[in-house]
mmCIF file of C-alpha atoms in Angstrom:
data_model
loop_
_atom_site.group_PDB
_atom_site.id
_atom_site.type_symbol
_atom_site.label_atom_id
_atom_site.label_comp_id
_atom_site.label_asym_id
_atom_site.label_seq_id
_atom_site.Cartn_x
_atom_site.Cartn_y
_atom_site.Cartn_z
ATOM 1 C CA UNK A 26 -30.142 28.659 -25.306
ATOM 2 C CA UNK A 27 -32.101 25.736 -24.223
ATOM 3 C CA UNK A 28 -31.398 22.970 -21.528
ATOM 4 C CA UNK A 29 -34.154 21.332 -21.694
ATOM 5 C CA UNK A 30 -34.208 17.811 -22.341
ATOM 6 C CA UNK A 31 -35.915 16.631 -25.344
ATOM 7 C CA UNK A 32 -38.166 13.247 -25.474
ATOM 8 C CA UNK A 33 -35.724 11.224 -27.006
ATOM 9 C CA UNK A 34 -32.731 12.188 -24.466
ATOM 10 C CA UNK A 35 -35.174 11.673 -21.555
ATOM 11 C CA UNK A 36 -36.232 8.386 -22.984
ATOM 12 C CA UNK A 37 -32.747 7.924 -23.045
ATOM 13 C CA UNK A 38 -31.485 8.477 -19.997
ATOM 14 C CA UNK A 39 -34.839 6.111 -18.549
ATOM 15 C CA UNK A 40 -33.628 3.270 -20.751
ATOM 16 C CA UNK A 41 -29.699 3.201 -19.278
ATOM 17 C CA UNK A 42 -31.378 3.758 -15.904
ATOM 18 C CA UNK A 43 -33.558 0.819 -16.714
ATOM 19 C CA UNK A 44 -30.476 -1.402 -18.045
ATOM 20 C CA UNK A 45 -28.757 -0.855 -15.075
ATOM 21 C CA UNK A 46 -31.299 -1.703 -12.672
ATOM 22 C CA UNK A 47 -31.132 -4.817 -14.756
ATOM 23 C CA UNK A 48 -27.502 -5.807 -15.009
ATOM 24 C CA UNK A 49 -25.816 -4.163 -12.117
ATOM 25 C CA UNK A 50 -28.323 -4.426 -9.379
ATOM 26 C CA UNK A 51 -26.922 -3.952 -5.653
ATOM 27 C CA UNK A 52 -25.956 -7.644 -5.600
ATOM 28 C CA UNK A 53 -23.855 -7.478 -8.347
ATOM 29 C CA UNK A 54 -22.329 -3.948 -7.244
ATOM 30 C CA UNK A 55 -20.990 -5.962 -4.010
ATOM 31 C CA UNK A 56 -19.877 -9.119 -6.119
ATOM 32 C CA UNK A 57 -17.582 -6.463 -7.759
ATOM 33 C CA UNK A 58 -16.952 -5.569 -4.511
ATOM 34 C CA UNK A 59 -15.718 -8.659 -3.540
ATOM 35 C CA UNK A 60 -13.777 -9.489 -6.502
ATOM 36 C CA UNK A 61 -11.675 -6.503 -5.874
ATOM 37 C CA UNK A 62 -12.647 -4.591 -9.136
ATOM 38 C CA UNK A 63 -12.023 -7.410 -11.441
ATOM 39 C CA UNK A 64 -14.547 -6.072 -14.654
ATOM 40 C CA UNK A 65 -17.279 -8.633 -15.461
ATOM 41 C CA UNK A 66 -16.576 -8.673 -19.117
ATOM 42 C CA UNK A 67 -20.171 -9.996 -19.655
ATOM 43 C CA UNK A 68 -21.279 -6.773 -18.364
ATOM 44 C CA UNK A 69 -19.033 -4.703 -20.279
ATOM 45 C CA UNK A 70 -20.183 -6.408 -23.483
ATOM 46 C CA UNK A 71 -24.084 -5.732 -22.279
ATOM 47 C CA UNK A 72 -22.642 -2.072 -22.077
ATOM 48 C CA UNK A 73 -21.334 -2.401 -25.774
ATOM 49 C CA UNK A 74 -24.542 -3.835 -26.905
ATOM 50 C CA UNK A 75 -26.584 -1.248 -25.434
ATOM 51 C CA UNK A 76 -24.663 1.197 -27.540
ATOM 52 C CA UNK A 77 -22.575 3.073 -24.595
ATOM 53 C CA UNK A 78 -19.151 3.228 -25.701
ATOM 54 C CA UNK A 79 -20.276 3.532 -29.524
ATOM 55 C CA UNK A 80 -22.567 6.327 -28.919
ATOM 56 C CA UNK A 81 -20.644 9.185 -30.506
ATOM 57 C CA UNK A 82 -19.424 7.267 -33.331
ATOM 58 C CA UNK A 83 -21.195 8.414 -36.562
ATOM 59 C CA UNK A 84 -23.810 5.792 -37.764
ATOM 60 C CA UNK A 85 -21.608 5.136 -40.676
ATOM 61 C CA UNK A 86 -18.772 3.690 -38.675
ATOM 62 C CA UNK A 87 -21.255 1.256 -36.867
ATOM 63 C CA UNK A 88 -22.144 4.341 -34.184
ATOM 64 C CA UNK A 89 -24.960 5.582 -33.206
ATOM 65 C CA UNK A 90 -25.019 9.167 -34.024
ATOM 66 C CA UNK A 91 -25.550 11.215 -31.115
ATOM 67 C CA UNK A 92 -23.197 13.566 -29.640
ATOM 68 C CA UNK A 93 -21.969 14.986 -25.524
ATOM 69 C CA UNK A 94 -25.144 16.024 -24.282
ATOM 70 C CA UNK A 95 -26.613 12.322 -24.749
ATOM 71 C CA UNK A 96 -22.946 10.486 -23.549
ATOM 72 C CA UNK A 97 -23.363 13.446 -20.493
ATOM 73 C CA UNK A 98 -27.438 11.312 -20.102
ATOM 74 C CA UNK A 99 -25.176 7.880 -20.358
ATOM 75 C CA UNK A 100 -22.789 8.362 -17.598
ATOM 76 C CA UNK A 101 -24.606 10.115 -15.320
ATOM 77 C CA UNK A 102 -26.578 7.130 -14.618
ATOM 78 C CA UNK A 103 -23.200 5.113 -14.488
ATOM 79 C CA UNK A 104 -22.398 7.409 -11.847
ATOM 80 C CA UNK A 105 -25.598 6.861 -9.652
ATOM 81 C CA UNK A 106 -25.379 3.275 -10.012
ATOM 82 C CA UNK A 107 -21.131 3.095 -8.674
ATOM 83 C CA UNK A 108 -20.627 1.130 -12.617
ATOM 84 C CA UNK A 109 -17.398 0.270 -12.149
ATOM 85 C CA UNK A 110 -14.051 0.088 -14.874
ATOM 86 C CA UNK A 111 -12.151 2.660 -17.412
ATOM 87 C CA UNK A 112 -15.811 3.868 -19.092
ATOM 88 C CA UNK A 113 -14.342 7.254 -19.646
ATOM 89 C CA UNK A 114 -11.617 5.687 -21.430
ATOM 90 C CA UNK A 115 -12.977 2.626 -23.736
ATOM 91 C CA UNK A 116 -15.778 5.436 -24.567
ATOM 92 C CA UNK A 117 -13.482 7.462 -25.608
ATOM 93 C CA UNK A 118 -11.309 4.764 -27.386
ATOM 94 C CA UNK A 119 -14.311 3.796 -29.646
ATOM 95 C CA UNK A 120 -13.408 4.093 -32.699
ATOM 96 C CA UNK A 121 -9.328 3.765 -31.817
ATOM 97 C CA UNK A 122 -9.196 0.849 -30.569
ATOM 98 C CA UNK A 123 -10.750 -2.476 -32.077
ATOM 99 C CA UNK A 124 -13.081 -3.865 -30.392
ATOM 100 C CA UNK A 125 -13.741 -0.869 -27.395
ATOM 101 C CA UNK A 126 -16.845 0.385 -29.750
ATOM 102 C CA UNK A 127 -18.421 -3.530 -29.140
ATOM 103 C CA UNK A 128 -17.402 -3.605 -25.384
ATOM 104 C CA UNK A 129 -15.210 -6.104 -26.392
ATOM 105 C CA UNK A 130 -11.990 -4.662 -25.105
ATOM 106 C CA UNK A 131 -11.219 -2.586 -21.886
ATOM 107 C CA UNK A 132 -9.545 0.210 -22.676
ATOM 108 C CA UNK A 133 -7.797 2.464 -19.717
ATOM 109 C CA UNK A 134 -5.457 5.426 -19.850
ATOM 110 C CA UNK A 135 -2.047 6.919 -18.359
ATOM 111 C CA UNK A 136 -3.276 10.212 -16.342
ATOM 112 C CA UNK A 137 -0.186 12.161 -15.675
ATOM 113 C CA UNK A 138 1.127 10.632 -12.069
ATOM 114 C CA UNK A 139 -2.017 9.373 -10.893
ATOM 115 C CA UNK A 140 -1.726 5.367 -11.129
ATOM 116 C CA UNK A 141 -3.551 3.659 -13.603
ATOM 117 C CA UNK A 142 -7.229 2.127 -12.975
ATOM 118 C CA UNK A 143 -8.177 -1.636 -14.238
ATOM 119 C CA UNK A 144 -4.760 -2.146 -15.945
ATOM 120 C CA UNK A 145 -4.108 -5.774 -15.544
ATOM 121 C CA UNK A 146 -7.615 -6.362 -16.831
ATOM 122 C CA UNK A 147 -7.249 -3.924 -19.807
ATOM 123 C CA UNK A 148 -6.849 -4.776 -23.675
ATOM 124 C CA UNK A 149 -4.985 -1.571 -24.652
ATOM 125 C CA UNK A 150 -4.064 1.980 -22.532
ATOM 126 C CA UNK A 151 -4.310 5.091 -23.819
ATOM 127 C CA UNK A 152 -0.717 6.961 -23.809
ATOM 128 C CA UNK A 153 -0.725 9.959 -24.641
ATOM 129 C CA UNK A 154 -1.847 10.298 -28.510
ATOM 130 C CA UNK A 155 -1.249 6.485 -28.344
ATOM 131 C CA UNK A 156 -2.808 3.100 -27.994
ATOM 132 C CA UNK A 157 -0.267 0.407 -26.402
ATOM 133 C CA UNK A 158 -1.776 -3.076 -26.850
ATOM 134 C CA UNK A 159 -0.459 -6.109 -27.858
ATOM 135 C CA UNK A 160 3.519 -6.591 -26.852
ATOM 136 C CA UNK A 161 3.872 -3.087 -26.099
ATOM 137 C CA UNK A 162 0.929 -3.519 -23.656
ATOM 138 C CA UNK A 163 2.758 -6.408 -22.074
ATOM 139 C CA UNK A 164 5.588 -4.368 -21.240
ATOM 140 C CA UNK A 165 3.759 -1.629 -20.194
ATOM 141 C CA UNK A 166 2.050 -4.093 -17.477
ATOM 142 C CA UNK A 167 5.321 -5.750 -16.755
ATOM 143 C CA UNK A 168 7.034 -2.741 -15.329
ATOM 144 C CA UNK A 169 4.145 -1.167 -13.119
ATOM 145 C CA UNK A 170 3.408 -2.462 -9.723
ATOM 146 C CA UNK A 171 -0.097 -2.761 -7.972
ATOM 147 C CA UNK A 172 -0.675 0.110 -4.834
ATOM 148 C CA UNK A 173 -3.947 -0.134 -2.747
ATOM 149 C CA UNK A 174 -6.953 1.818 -3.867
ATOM 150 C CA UNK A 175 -9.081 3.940 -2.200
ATOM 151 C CA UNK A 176 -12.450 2.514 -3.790
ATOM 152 C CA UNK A 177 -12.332 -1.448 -3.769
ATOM 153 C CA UNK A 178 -13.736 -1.136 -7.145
ATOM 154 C CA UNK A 179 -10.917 0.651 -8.751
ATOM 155 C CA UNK A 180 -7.785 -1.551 -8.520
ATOM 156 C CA UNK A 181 -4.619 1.026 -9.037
ATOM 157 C CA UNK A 182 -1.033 0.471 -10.709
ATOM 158 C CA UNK A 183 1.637 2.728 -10.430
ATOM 159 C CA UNK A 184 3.671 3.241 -13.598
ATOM 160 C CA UNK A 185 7.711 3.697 -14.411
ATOM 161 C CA UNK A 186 7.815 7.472 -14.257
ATOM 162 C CA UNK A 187 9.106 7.834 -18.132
ATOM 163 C CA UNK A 188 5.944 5.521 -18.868
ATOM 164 C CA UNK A 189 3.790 8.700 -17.724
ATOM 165 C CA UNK A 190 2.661 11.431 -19.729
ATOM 166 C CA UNK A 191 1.945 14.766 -17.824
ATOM 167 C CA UNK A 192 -1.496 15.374 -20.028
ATOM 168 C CA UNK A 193 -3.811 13.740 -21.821
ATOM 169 C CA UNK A 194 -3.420 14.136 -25.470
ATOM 170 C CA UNK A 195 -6.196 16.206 -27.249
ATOM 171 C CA UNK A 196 -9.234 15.180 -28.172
ATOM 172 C CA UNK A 197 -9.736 13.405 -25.080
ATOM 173 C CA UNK A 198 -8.781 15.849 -22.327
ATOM 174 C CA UNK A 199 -11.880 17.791 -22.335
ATOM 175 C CA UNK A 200 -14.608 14.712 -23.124
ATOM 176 C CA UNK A 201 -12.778 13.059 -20.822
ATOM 177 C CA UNK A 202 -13.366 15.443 -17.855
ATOM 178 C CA UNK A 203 -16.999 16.141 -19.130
ATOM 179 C CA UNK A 204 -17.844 12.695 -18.735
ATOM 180 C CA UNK A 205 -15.993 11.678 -15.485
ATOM 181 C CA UNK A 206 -18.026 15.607 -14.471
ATOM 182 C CA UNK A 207 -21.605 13.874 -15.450
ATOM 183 C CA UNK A 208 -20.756 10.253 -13.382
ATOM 184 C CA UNK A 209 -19.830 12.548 -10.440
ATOM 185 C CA UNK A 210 -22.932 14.394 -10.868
ATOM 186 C CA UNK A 211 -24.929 10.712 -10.714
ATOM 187 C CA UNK A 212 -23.350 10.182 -7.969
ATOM 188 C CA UNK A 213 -24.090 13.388 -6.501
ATOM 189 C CA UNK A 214 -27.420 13.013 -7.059
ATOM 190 C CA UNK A 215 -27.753 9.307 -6.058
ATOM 191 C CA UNK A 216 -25.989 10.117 -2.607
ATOM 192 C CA UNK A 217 -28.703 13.215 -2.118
ATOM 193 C CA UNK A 218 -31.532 10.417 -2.738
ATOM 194 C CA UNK A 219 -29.912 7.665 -0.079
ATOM 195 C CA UNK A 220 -29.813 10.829 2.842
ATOM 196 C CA UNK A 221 -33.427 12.091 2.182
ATOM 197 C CA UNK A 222 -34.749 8.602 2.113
ATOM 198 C CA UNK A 223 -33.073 7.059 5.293
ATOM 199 C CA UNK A 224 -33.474 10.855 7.007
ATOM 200 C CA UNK A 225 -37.421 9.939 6.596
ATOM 201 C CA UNK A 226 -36.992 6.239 7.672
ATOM 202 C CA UNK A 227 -34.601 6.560 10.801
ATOM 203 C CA UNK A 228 -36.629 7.223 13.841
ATOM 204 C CA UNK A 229 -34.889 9.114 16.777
ATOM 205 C CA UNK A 230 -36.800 10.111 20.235
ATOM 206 C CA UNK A 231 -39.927 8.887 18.339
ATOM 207 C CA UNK A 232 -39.283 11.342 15.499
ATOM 208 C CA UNK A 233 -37.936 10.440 11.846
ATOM 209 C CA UNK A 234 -34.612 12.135 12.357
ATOM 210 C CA UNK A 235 -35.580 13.993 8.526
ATOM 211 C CA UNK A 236 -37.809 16.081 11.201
ATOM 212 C CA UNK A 237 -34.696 17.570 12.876
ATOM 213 C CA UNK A 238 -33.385 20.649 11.454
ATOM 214 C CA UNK A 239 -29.743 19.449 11.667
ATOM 215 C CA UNK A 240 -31.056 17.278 9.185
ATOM 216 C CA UNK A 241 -32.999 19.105 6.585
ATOM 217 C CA UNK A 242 -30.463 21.655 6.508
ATOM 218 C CA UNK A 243 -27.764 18.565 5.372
ATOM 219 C CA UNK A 244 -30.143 17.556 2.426
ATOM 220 C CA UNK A 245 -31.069 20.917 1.306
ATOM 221 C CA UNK A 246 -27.195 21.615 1.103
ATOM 222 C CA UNK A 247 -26.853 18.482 -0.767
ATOM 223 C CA UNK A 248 -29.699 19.746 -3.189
ATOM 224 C CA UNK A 249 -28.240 23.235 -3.301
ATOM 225 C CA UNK A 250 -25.099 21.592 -4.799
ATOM 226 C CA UNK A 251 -26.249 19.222 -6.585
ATOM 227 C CA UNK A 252 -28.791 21.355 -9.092
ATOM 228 C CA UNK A 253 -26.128 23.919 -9.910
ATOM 229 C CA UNK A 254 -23.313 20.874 -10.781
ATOM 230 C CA UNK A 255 -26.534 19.481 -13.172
ATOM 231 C CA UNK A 256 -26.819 23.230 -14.838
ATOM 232 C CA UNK A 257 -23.527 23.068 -15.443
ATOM 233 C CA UNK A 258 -22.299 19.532 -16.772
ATOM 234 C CA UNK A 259 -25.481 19.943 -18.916
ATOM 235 C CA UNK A 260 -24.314 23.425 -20.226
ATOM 236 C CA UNK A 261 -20.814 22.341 -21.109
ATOM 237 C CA UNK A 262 -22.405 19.857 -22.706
ATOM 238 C CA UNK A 263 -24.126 21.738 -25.170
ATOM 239 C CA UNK A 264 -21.558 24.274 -25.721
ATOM 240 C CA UNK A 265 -18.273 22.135 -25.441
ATOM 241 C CA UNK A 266 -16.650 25.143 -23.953
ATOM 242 C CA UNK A 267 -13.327 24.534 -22.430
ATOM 243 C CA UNK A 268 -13.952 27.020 -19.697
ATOM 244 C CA UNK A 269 -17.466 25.783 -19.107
ATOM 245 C CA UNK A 270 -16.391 21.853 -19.082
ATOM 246 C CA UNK A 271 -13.947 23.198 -16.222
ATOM 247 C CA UNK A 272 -16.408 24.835 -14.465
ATOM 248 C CA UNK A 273 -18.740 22.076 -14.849
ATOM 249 C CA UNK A 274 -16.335 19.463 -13.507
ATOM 250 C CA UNK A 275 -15.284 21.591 -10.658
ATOM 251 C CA UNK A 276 -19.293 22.112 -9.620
ATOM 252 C CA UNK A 277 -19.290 18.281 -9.741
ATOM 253 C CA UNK A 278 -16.420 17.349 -7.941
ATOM 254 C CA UNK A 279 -17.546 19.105 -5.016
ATOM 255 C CA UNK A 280 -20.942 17.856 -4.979
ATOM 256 C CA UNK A 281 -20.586 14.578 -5.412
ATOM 257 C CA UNK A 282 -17.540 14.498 -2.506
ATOM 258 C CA UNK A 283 -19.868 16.664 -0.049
ATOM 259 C CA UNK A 284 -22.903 15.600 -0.823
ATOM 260 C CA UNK A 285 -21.001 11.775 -0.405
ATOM 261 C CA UNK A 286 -19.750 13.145 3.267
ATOM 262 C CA UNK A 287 -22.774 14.751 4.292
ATOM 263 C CA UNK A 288 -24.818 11.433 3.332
ATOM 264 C CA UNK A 289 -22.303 9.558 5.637
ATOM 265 C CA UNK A 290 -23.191 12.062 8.500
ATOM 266 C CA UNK A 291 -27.008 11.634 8.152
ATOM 267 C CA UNK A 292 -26.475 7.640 8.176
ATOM 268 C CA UNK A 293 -24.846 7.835 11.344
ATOM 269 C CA UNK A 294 -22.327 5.344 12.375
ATOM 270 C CA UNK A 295 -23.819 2.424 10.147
ATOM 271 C CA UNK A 296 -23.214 4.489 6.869
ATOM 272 C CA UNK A 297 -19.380 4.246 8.003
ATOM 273 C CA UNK A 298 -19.958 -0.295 7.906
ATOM 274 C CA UNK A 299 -18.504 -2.413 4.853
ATOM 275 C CA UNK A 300 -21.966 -3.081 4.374
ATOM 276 C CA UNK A 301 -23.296 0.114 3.872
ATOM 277 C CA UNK A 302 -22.935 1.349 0.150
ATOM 278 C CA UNK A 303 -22.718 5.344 1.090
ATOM 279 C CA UNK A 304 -18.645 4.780 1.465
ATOM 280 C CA UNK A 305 -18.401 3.603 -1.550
ATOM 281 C CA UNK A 306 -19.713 7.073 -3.432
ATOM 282 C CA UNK A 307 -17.535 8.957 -1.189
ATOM 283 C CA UNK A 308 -13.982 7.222 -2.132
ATOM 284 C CA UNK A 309 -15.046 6.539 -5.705
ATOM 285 C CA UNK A 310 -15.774 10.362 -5.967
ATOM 286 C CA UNK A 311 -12.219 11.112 -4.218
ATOM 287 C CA UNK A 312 -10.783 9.133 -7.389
ATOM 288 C CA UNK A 313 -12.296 10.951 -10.305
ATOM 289 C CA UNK A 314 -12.002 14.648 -8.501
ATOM 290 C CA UNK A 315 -8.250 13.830 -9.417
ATOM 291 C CA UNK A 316 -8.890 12.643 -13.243
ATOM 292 C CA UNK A 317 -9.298 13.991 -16.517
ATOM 293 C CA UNK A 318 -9.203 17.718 -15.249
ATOM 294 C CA UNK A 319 -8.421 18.190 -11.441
ATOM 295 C CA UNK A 320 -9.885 20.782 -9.448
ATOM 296 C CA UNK A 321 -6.392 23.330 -9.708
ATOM 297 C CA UNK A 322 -6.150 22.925 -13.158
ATOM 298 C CA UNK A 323 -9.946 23.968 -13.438
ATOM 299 C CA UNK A 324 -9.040 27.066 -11.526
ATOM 300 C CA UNK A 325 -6.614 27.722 -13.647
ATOM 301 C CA UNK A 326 -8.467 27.594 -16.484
ATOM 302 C CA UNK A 327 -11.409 29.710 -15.252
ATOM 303 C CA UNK A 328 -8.914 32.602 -13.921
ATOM 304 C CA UNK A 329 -6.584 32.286 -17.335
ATOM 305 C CA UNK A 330 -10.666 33.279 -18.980
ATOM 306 C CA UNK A 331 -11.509 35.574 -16.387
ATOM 307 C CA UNK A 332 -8.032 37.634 -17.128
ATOM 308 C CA UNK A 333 -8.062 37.635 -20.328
ATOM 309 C CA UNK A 334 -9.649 40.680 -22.446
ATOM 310 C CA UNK A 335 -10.660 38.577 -25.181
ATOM 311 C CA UNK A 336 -9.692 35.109 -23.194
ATOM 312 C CA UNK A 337 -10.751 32.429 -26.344
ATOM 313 C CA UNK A 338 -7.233 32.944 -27.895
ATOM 314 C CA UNK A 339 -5.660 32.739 -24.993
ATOM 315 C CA UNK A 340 -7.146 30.051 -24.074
ATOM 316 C CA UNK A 341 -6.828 28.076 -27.611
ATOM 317 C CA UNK A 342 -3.080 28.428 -27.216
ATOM 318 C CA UNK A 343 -2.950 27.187 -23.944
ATOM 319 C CA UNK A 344 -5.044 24.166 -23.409
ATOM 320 C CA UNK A 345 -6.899 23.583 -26.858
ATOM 321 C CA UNK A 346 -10.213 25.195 -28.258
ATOM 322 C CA UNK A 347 -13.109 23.742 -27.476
ATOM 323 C CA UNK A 348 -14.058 19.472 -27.371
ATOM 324 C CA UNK A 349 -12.627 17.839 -30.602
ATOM 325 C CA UNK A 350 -14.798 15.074 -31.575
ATOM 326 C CA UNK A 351 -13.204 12.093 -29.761
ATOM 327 C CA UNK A 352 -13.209 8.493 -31.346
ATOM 328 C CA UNK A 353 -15.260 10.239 -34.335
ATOM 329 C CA UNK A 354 -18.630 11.091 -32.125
ATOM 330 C CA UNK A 355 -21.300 13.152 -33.721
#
């Protein structure tokens, strides 16, 4: 089977990258900053324009066609660039929800006891097989309370307890973790770019500390983890394998929070400042390790295949076969 990218997904994944350099520059990643996470609802309808949350809907629904391995393109680059709000979510909502196709409504979701991301500024949750919006939204809001966030970009609420549901409801589970897999891989990759740059900037004892050995051996760890987690998210991708898209997320999750600490160690004490970005990849990544699929439920998963003598059935009873189509994506 073949990885490879083709033309179009490369020119792709060069457009978003491109769009984002555009819209969510480094100023306006810390003006989110400073607004605490509020979403800039311009941006999210720039997102919506640009086709991102409609992308798996089929072109007759007002979609544009394509399928995982070109949403995997899409929010990998949403990972490198720290994109804040519910993506996973509203992408997956498209379709479900009015208006989360256009980027015109924020959609978030329940994730078993974890609290809730962006739900004062969201138009409808997902719950379970449900939607809430409208009154039952309201309510919803009403009863949770705000706790403090790890990333400053990802404003938390923690729900009533018999508000929570203790998975997500298929077809989302599996996209879900696929995608949050491919934004840790961005960031992954984003945090292995920001060590090997500032490793050959950074001058120590008249050297560029990227000459030490301490130093190359952090960066070619952060490579080493980072092209493997890549193989991987891609691979699901393609195959929309339960059992790979665990994999796959697990490979990510520990690249992106590694490759986030070892990029902290290489900037020294400044990469540990407010004004540094580096922190920011590190506690975002923390957050979506937990989501979607966490890494003890992927372990599950992988040792429930490897025990099994003919694991697919197994498997299909247990946690669902394969990625449905969520929101109706091609």
């Amino acid at each position: 089977m073949d990885f490879q990218l083709s033309d179009d997904q490369r020119a792709l994944r060069s457009g978003m990258r491109d769009l984002l350099g555009a819209v969510f520059d480094r100023d306006r990643l810390r003006a989110a900053v400073d607004r605490g996470g509020v979403l800039d609802r311009s941006l999210w309808r720039e997102l919506g324009a640009a086709g991102f949350f409609a992308l798996r809907l089929p072109e007759e629904a007002g979609g544009v066609g394509l399928g995982l391995p070109e949403a995997v393109l899409l929010f990998e680059e949403a990972g490198r660039a720290l994109l804040p709000g519910p993506l996973v979510a509203t992408h997956l909502a498209a379709g479900l929800v009015k208006g989360a196709a256009e980027g015109e409504a924020v959609v978030t979701a329940v994730d078993g006891d974890l609290p809730v991301a962006h739900l004062e500024g969201a138009d409808a949750v997902l719950v379970g097989a449900d939607a809430l919006t409208g009154e039952a939204l309201r309510d919803f809001v009403a009863a949770a309370r705000p706790v403090r966030s790890t990333d400053p970009l990802t404003p938390l609420h923690r729900t009533p307890a018999g508000e929570r549901t203790t998975a997500h409801a298929e077809p989302f589970r599996y996209a879900g973790a696929l995608l949050t897999a491919a934004e840790q891989l961005g960031s992954a990759a984003r945090s292995t770019e920001a060590a090997v740059q500032h490793a050959g900037e950074r001058e120590q004892f008249g050297s560029p500390i990227g000459s030490f050995q301490a130093v190359k051996h952090l960066c070619a760890d952060m490579l080493a983890r980072t092209e493997p987690a890549r193989a991987a998210v891609y691979a699901a991708a393609v195959t929309g394998d339960p059992v790979e898209i665990a994999a796959a997320k697990l490979l990510a999750d520990d690249a992106a929070v590694r490759n986030a600490r070892d990029c902290l160690q290489i900037h020294g004490g400044m990469g540990f400042t407010w004004e540094a970005d580096v922190h920011l990849h590190l506690k975002r990544a923390w957050l979506r390790a937990a989501a979607w699929v966490t890494g003890a439920g992927a372990e599950e998963l992988l040792a429930a295949d490897l025990g099994t003598a003919d694991p697919r059935p197994g498997i299909s009873a247990a946690y669902g076969r394969g990625v449905p189509e969520a929101g109706g994506g091609g």
